GROMACS .gro file of C-alpha atoms in nm:
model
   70
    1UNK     CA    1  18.389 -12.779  -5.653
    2UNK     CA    2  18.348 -13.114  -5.805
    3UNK     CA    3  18.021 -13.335  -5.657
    4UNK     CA    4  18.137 -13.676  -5.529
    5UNK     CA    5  17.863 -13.926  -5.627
    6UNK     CA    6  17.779 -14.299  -5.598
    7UNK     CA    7  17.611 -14.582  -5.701
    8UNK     CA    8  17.299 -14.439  -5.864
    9UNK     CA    9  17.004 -14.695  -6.006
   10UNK     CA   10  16.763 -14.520  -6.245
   11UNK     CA   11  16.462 -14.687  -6.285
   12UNK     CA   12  16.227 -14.467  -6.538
   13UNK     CA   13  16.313 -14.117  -6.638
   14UNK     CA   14  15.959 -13.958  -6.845
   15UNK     CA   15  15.950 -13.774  -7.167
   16UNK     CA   16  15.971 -13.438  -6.971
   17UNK     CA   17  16.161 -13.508  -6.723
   18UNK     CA   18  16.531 -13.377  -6.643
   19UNK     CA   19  16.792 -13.630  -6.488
   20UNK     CA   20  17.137 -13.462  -6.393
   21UNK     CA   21  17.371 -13.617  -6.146
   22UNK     CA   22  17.711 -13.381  -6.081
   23UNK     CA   23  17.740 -13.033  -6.120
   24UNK     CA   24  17.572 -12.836  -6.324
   25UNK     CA   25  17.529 -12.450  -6.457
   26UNK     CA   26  17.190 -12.455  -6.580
   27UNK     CA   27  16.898 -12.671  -6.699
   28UNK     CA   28  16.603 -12.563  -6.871
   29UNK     CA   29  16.375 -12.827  -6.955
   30UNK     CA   30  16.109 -12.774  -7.202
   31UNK     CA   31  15.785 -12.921  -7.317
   32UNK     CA   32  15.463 -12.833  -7.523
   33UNK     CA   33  15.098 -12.957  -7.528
   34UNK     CA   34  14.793 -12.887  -7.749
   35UNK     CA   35  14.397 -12.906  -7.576
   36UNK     CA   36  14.096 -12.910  -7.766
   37UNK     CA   37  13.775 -12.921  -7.527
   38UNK     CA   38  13.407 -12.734  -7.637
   39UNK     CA   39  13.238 -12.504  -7.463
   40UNK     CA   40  13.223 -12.497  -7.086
   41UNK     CA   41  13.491 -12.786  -7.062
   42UNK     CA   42  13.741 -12.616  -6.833
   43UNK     CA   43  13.443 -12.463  -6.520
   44UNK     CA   44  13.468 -12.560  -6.215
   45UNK     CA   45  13.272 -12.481  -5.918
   46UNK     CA   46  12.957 -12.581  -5.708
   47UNK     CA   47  12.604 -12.533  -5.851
   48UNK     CA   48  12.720 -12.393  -6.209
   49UNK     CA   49  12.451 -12.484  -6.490
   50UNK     CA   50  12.579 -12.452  -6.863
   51UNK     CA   51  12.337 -12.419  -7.111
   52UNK     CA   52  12.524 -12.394  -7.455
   53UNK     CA   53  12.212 -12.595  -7.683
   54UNK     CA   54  12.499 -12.726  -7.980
   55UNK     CA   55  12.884 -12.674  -7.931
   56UNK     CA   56  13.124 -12.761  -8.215
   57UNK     CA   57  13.525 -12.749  -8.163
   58UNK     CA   58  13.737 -12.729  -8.452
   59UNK     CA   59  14.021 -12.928  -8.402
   60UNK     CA   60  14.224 -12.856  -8.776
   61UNK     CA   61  14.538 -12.683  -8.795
   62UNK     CA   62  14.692 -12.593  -9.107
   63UNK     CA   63  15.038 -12.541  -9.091
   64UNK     CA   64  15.053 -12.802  -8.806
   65UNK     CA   65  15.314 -12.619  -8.608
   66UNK     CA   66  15.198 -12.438  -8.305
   67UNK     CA   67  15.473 -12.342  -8.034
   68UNK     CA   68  15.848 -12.507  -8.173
   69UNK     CA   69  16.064 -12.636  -7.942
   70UNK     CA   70  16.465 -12.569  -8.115
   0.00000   0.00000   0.00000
């Protein structure tokens, strides 16, 4: 059945973001990210103590293509 709509006012629609008005069969929106952090970066907790003396993160990437979005 076909959706009725109105008067719609879009302000901002974000890079990953999905804006459909009507009907629709499916939407699949997609989106990638790459995070470089050293050692111990992603603990949480109460009391935790890391002790890692020199940490070194390798940020290259030689082909430069990690997870393609087609």
């Amino acid at each position: 059945m076909p959706a009725k709509v109105g008067a719609v006012k879009v302000n901002n629609v974000g890079n990953s973001s999905v804006f459909n008005i009507g009907d629709v069969y499916s939407m699949s929106p997609e989106s990638t990210a790459k995070t470089y952090a050293g050692g111990g970066s992603f603990i949480t907790g109460d009391g935790i103590r890391i002790r890692l003396g020199q940490s070194t993160t390798y940020v290259t990437d030689k082909d430069k293509l990690d997870q393609n979005i087609t």
